[in-house]
PDB file of C-alpha atoms and ligand atoms in Angstrom:
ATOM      1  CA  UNK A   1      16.607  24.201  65.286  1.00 77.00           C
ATOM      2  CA  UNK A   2      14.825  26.413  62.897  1.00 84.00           C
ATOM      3  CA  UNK A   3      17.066  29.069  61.769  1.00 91.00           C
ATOM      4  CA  UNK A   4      15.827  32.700  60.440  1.00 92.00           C
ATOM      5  CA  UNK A   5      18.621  33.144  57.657  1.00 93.00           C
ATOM      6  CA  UNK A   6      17.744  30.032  56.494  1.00 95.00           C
ATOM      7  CA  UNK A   7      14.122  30.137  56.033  1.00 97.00           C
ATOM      8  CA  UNK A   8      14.342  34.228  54.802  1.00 97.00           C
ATOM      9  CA  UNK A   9      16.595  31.982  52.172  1.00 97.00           C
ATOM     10  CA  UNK A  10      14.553  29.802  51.240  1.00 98.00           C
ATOM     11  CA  UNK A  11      11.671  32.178  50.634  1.00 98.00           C
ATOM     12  CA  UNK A  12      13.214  34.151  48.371  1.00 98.00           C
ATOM     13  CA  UNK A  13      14.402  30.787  46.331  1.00 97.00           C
ATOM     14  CA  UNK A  14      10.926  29.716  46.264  1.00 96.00           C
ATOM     15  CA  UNK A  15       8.899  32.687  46.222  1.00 96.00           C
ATOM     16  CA  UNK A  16       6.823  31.803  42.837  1.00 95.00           C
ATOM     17  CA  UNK A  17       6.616  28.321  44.008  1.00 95.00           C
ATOM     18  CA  UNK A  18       5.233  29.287  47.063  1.00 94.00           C
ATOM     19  CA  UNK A  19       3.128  32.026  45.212  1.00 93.00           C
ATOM     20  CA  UNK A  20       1.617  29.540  42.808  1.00 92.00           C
ATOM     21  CA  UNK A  21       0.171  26.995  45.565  1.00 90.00           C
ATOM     22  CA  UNK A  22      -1.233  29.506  48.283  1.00 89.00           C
ATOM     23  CA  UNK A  23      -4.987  29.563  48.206  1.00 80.00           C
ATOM     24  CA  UNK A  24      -6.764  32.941  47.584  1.00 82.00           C
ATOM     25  CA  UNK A  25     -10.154  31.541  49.186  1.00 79.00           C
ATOM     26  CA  UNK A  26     -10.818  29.631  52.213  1.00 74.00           C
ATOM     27  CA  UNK A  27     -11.718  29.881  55.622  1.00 75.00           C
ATOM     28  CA  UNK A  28      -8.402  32.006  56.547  1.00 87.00           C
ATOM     29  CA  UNK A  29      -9.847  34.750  54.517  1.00 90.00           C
ATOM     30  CA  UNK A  30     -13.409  34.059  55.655  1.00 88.00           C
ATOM     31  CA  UNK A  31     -11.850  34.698  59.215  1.00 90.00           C
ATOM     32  CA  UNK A  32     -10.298  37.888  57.774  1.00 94.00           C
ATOM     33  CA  UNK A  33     -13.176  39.176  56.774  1.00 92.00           C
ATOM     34  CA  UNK A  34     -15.201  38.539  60.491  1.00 90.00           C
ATOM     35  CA  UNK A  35     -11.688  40.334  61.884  1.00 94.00           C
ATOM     36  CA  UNK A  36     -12.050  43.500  59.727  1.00 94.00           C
ATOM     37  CA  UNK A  37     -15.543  43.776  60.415  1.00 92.00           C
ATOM     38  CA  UNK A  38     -14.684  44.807  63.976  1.00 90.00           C
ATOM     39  CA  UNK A  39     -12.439  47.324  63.092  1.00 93.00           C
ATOM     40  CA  UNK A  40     -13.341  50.791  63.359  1.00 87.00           C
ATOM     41  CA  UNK A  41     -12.540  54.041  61.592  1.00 81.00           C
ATOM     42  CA  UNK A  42      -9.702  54.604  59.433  1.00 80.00           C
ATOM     43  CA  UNK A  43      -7.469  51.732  60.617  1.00 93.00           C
ATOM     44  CA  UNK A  44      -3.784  51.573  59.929  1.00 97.00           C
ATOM     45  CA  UNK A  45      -2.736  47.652  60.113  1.00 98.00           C
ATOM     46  CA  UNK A  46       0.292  45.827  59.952  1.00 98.00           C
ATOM     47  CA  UNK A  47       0.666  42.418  58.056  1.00 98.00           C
ATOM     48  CA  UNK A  48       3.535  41.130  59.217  1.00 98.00           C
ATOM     49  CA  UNK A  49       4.892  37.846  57.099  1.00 98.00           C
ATOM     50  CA  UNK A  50       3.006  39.910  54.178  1.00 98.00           C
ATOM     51  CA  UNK A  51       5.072  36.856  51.805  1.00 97.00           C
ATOM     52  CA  UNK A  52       3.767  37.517  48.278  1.00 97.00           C
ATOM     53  CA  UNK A  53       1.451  39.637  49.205  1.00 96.00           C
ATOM     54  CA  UNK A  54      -1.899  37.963  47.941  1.00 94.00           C
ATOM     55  CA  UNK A  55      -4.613  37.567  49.040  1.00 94.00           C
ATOM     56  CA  UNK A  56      -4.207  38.514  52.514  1.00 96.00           C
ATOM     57  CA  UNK A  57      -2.208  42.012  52.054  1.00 97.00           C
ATOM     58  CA  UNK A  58      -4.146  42.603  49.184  1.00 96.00           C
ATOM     59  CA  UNK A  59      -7.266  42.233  50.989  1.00 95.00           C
ATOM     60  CA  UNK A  60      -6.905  44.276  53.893  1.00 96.00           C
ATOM     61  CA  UNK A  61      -5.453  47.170  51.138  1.00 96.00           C
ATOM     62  CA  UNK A  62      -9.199  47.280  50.204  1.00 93.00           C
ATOM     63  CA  UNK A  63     -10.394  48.788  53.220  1.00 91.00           C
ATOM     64  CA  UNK A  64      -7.340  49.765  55.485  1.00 93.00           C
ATOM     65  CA  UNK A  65      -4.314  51.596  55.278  1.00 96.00           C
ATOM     66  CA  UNK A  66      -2.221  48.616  55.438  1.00 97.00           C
ATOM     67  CA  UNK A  67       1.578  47.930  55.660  1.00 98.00           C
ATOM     68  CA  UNK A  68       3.082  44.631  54.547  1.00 98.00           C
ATOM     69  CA  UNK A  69       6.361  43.384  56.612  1.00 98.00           C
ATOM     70  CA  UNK A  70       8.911  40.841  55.335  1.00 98.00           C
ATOM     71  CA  UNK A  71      12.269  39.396  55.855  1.00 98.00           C
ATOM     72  CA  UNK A  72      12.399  38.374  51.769  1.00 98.00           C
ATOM     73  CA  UNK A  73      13.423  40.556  49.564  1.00 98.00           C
ATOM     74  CA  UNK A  74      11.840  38.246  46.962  1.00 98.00           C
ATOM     75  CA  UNK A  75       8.746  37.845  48.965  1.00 98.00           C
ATOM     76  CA  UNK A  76       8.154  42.046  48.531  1.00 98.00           C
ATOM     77  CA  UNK A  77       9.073  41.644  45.094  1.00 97.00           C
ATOM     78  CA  UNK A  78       5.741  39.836  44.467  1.00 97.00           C
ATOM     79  CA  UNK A  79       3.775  41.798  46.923  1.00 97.00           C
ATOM     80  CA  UNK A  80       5.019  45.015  44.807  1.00 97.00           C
ATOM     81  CA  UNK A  81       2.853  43.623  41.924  1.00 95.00           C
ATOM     82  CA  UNK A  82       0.109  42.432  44.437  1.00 93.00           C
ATOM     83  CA  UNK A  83      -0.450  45.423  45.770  1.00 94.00           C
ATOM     84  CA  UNK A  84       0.618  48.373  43.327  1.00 92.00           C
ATOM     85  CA  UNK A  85       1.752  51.140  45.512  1.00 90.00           C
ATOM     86  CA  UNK A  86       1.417  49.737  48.991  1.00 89.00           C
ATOM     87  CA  UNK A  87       3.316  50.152  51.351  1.00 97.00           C
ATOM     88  CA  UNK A  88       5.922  47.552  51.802  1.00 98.00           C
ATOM     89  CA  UNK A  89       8.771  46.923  54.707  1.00 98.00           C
ATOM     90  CA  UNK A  90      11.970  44.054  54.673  1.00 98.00           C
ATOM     91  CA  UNK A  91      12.707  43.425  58.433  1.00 98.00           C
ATOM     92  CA  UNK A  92      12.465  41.026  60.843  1.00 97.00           C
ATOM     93  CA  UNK A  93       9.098  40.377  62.922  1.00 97.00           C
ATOM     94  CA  UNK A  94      11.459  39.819  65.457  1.00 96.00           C
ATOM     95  CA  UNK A  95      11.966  43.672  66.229  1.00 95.00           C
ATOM     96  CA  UNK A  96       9.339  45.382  64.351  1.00 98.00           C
ATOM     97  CA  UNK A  97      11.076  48.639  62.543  1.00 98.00           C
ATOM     98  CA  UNK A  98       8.215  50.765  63.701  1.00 98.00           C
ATOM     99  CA  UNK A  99       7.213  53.744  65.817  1.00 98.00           C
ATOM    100  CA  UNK A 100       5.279  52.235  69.641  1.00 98.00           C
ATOM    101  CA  UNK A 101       1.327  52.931  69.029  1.00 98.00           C
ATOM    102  CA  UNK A 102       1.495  53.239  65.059  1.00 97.00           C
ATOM    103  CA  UNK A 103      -0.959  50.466  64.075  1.00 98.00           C
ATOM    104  CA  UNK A 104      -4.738  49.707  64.809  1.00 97.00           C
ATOM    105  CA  UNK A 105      -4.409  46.232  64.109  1.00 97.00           C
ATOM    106  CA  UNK A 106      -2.046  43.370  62.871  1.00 98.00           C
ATOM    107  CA  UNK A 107      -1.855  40.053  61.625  1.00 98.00           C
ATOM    108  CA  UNK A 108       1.171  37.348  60.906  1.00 98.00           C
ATOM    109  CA  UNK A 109      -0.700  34.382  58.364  1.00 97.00           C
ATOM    110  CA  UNK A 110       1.456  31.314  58.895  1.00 96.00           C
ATOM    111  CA  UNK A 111       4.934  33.133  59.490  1.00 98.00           C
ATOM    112  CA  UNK A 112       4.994  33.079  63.327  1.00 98.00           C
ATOM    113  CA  UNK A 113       5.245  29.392  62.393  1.00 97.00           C
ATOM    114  CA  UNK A 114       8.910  30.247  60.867  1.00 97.00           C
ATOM    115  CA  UNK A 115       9.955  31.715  63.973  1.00 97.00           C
ATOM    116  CA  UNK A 116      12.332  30.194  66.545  1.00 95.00           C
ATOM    117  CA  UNK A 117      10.252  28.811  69.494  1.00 95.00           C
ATOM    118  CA  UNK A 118      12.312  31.314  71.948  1.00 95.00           C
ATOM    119  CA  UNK A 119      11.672  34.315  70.089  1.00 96.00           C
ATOM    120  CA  UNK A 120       8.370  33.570  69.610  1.00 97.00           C
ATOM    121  CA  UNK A 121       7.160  35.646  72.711  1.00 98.00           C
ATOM    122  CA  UNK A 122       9.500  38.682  71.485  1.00 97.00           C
ATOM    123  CA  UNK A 123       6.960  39.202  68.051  1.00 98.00           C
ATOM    124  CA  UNK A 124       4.111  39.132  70.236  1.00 98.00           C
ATOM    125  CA  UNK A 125       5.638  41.710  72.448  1.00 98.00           C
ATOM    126  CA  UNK A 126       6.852  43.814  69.297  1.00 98.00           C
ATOM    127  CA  UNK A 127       3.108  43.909  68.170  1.00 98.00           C
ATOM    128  CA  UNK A 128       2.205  44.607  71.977  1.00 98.00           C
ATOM    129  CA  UNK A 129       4.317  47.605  71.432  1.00 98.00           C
ATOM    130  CA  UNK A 130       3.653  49.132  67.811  1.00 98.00           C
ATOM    131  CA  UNK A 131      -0.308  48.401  67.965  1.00 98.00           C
ATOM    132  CA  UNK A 132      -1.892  51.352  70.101  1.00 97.00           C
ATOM    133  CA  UNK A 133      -3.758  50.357  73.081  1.00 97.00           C
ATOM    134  CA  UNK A 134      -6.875  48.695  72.575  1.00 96.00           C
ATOM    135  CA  UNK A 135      -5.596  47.897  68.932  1.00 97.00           C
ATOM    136  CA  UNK A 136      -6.597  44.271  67.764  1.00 97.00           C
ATOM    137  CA  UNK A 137      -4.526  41.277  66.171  1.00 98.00           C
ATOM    138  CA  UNK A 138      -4.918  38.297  64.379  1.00 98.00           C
ATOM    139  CA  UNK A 139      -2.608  35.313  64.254  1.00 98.00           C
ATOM    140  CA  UNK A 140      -2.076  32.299  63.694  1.00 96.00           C
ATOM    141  CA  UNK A 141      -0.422  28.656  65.010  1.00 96.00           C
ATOM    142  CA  UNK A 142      -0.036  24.974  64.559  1.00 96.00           C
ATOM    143  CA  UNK A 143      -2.564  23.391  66.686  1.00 96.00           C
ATOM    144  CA  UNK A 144      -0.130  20.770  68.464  1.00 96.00           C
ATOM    145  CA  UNK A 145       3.668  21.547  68.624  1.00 96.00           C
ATOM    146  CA  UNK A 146       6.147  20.270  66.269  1.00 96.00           C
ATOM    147  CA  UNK A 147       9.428  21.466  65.118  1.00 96.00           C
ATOM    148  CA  UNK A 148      11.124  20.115  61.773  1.00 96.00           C
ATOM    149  CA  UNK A 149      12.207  20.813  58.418  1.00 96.00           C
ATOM    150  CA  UNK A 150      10.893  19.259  54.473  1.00 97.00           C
ATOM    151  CA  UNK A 151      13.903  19.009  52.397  1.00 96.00           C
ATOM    152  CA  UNK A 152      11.527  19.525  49.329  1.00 97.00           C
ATOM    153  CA  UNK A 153       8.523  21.741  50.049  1.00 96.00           C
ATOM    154  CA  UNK A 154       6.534  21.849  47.594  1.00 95.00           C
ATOM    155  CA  UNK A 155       8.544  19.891  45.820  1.00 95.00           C
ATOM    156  CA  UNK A 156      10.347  22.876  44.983  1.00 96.00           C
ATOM    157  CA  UNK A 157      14.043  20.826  46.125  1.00 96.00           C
ATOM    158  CA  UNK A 158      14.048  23.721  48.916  1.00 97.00           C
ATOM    159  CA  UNK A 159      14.491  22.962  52.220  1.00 96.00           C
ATOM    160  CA  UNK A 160      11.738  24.866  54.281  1.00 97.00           C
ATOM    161  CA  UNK A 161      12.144  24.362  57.993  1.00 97.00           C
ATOM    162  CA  UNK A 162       8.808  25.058  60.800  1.00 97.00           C
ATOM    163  CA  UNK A 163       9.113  25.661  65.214  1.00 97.00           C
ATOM    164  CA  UNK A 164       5.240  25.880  65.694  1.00 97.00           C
ATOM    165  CA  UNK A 165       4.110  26.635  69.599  1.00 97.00           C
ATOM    166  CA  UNK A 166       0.780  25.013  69.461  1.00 97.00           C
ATOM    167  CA  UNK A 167      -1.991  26.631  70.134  1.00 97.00           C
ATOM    168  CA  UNK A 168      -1.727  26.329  73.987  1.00 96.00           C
ATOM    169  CA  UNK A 169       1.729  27.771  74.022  1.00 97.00           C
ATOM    170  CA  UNK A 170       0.482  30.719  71.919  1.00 98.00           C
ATOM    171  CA  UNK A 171      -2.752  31.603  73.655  1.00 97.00           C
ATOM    172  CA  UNK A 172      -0.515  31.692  77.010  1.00 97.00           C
ATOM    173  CA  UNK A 173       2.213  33.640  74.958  1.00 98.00           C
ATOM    174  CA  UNK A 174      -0.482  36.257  73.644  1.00 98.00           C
ATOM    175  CA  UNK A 175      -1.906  36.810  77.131  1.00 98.00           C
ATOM    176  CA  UNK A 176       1.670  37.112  78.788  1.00 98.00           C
ATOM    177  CA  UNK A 177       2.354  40.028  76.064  1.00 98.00           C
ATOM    178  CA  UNK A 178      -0.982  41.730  77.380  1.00 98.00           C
ATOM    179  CA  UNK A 179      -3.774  40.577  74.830  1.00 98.00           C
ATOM    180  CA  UNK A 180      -6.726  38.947  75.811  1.00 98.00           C
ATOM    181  CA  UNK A 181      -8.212  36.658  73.274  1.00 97.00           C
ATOM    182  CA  UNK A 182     -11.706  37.443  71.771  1.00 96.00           C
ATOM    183  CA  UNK A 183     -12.188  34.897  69.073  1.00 95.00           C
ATOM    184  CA  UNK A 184     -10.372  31.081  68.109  1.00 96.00           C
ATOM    185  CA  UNK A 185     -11.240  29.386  65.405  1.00 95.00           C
ATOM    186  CA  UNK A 186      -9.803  25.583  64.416  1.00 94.00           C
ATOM    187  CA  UNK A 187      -8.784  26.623  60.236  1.00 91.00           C
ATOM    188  CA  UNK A 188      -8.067  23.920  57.517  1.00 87.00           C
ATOM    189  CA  UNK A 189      -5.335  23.953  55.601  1.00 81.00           C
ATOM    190  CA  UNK A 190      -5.295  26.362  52.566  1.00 71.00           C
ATOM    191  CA  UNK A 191      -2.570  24.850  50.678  1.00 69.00           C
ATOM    192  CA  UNK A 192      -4.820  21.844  50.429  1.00 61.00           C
ATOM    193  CA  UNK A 193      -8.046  24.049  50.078  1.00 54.00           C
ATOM    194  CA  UNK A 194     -11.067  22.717  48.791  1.00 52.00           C
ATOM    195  CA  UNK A 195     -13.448  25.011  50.391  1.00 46.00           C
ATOM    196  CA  UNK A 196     -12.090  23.559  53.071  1.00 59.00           C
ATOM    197  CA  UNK A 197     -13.767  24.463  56.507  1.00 83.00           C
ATOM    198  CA  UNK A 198     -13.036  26.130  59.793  1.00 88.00           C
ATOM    199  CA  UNK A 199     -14.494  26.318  63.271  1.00 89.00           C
ATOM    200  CA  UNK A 200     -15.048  28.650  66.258  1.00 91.00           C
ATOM    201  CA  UNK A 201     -13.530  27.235  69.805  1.00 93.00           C
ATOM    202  CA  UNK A 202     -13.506  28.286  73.567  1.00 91.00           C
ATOM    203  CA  UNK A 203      -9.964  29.666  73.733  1.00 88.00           C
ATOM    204  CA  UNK A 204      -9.460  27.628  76.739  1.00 88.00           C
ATOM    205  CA  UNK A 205     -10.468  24.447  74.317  1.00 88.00           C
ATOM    206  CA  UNK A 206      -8.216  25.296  71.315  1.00 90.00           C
ATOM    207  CA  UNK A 207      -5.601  22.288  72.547  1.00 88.00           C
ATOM    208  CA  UNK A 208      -8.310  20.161  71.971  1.00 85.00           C
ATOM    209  CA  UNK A 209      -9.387  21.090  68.250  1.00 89.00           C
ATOM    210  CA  UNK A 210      -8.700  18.655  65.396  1.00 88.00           C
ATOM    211  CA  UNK A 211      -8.018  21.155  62.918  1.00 91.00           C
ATOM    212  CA  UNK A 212      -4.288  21.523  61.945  1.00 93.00           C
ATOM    213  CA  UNK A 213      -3.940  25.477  62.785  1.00 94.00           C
ATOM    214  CA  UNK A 214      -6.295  27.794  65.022  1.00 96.00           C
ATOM    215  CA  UNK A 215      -6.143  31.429  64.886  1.00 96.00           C
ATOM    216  CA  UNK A 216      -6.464  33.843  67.603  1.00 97.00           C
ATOM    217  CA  UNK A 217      -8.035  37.358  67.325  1.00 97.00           C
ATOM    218  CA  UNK A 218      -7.023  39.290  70.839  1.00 97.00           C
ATOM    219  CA  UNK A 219      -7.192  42.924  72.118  1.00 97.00           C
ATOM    220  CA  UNK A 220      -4.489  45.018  73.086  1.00 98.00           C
ATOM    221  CA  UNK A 221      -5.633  45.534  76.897  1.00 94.00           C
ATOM    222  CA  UNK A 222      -6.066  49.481  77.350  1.00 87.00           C
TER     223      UNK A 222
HETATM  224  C1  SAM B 301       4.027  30.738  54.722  1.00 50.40           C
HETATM  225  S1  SAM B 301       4.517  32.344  54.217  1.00 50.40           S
HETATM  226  C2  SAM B 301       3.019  33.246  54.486  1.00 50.40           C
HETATM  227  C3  SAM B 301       2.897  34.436  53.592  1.00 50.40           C
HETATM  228  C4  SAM B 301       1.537  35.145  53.698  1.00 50.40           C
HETATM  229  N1  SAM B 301       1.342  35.689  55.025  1.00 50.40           N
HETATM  230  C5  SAM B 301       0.419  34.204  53.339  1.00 50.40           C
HETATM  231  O1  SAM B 301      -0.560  34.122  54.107  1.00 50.40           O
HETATM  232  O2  SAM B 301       0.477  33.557  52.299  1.00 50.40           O
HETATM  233  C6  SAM B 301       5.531  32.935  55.559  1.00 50.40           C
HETATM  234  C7  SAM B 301       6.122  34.308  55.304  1.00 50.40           C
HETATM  235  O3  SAM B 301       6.678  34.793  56.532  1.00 50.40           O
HETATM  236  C8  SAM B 301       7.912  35.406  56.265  1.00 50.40           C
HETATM  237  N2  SAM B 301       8.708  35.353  57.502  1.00 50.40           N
HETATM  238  C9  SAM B 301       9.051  34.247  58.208  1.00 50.40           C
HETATM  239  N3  SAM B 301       9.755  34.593  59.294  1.00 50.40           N
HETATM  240  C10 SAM B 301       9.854  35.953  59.279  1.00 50.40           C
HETATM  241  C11 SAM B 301      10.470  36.898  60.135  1.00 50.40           C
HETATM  242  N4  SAM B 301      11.169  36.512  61.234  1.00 50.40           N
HETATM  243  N5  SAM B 301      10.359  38.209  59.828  1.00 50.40           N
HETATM  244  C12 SAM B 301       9.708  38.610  58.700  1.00 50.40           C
HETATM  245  N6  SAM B 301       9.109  37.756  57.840  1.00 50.40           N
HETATM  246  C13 SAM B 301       9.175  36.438  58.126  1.00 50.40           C
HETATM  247  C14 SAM B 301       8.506  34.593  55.122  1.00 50.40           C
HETATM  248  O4  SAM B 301       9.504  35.297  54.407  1.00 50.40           O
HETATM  249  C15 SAM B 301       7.257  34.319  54.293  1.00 50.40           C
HETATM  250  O5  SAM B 301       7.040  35.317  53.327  1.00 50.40           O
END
């Protein structure tokens, strides 16, 4: 079983490893992009998994007042130099160290995958509670279930370990904490990117998509 000490370990051990590979382009930004767009106002937004910061913190920086959450110390040591001045949080997406109704929005790029299956449904509840009503979130999941750990990710000799959902589980987990779901999209892989693509499902379909992870942008119901 996946175990939070040990992956907050591991990404601090291999947080310019992990730095060095992510993709700054691709269709998970792409999808960012289409999500900010239908934000309104001044928006205050929580990225919670921030990592290293780029490109996904730094992005929504540009435009938002935006908050970056993460369990590794080393992690925020990166985003510090990503995003010069931002505002940056350790703690655990488990139990969100904020204020109820103190975001407009929120998203978690590939770190619900880190989380224990279990507690899975207790981060979508946390952002259920900090995001105001009405306030809008974007995450994302494996597409089919699997739970398991690489002994050398990245081929960094660190062992990462992964409890992904699926998309099913998370779509039902997301409308049990009280979002509906607007928009899925099937997403490529963007430590592999090559301009890789992406595509927009039914949210009742996303079990069926081929791609590896879908994302889910949902409403906080009012
Ligand atoms: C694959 S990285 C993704 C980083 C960044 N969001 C991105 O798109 O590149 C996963 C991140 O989630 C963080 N993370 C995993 N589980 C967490 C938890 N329970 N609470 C806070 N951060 C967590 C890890 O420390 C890591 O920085």
């Amino acid at each position: 079983m996946v175990s939070r000490e040990r992956v907050r370990r591991a990404y601090d051990d291999l947080a310019d490893v992990y730095a060095a590979q992510r993709a700054v382009d691709g269709p998970g930004m792409e999808l960012l992009g289409e999500f900010v767009d239908t934000l309104e106002g001044p928006t205050r937004i929580l990225d919670a998994g921030c990592g290293q910061g780029t490109p996904v913190l730094e992005r929504l920086s540009e435009s938002a007042m935006a908050v970056g959450l993460d369990f590794s110390r080393e992690q925020l040591r990166l985003a510090a130099d990503s995003v010069p001045g931002g505002a940056l949080v350790q703690g655990d997406m488990t139990a969100l160290p904020f204020e109820s109704d103190s975001f407009d929005a929120g998203v978690a790029y590939w770190s619900l995958i880190h989380v224990p299956n279990a507690t899975q449904p207790a981060v979508l509840e946390a952002f259920a509670r900090v995001l105001r009503p009405g306030g809008r979130l974007l995450v994302c999941d494996g597409t089919t279930d699997w739970a398991g750990e690489n002994p050398d990710w990245l081929d960094s000799g660190i062992e990462m370990s992964w409890d992904i959902a699926g998309a099913a589980t998370t779509r039902d987990h997301l409308e049990a904490a009280g979002f509906a779901i607007t928009d899925a999209w099937g997403v490529e892989d963007t430590l592999e990117a090559d301009g890789a693509g992406y595509q927009r499902l039914e949210p009742t379909a996303v079990a069926d998509n081929d791609f590896p992870w879908t994302f889910f942008a949902a409403t906080l119901e009012e």
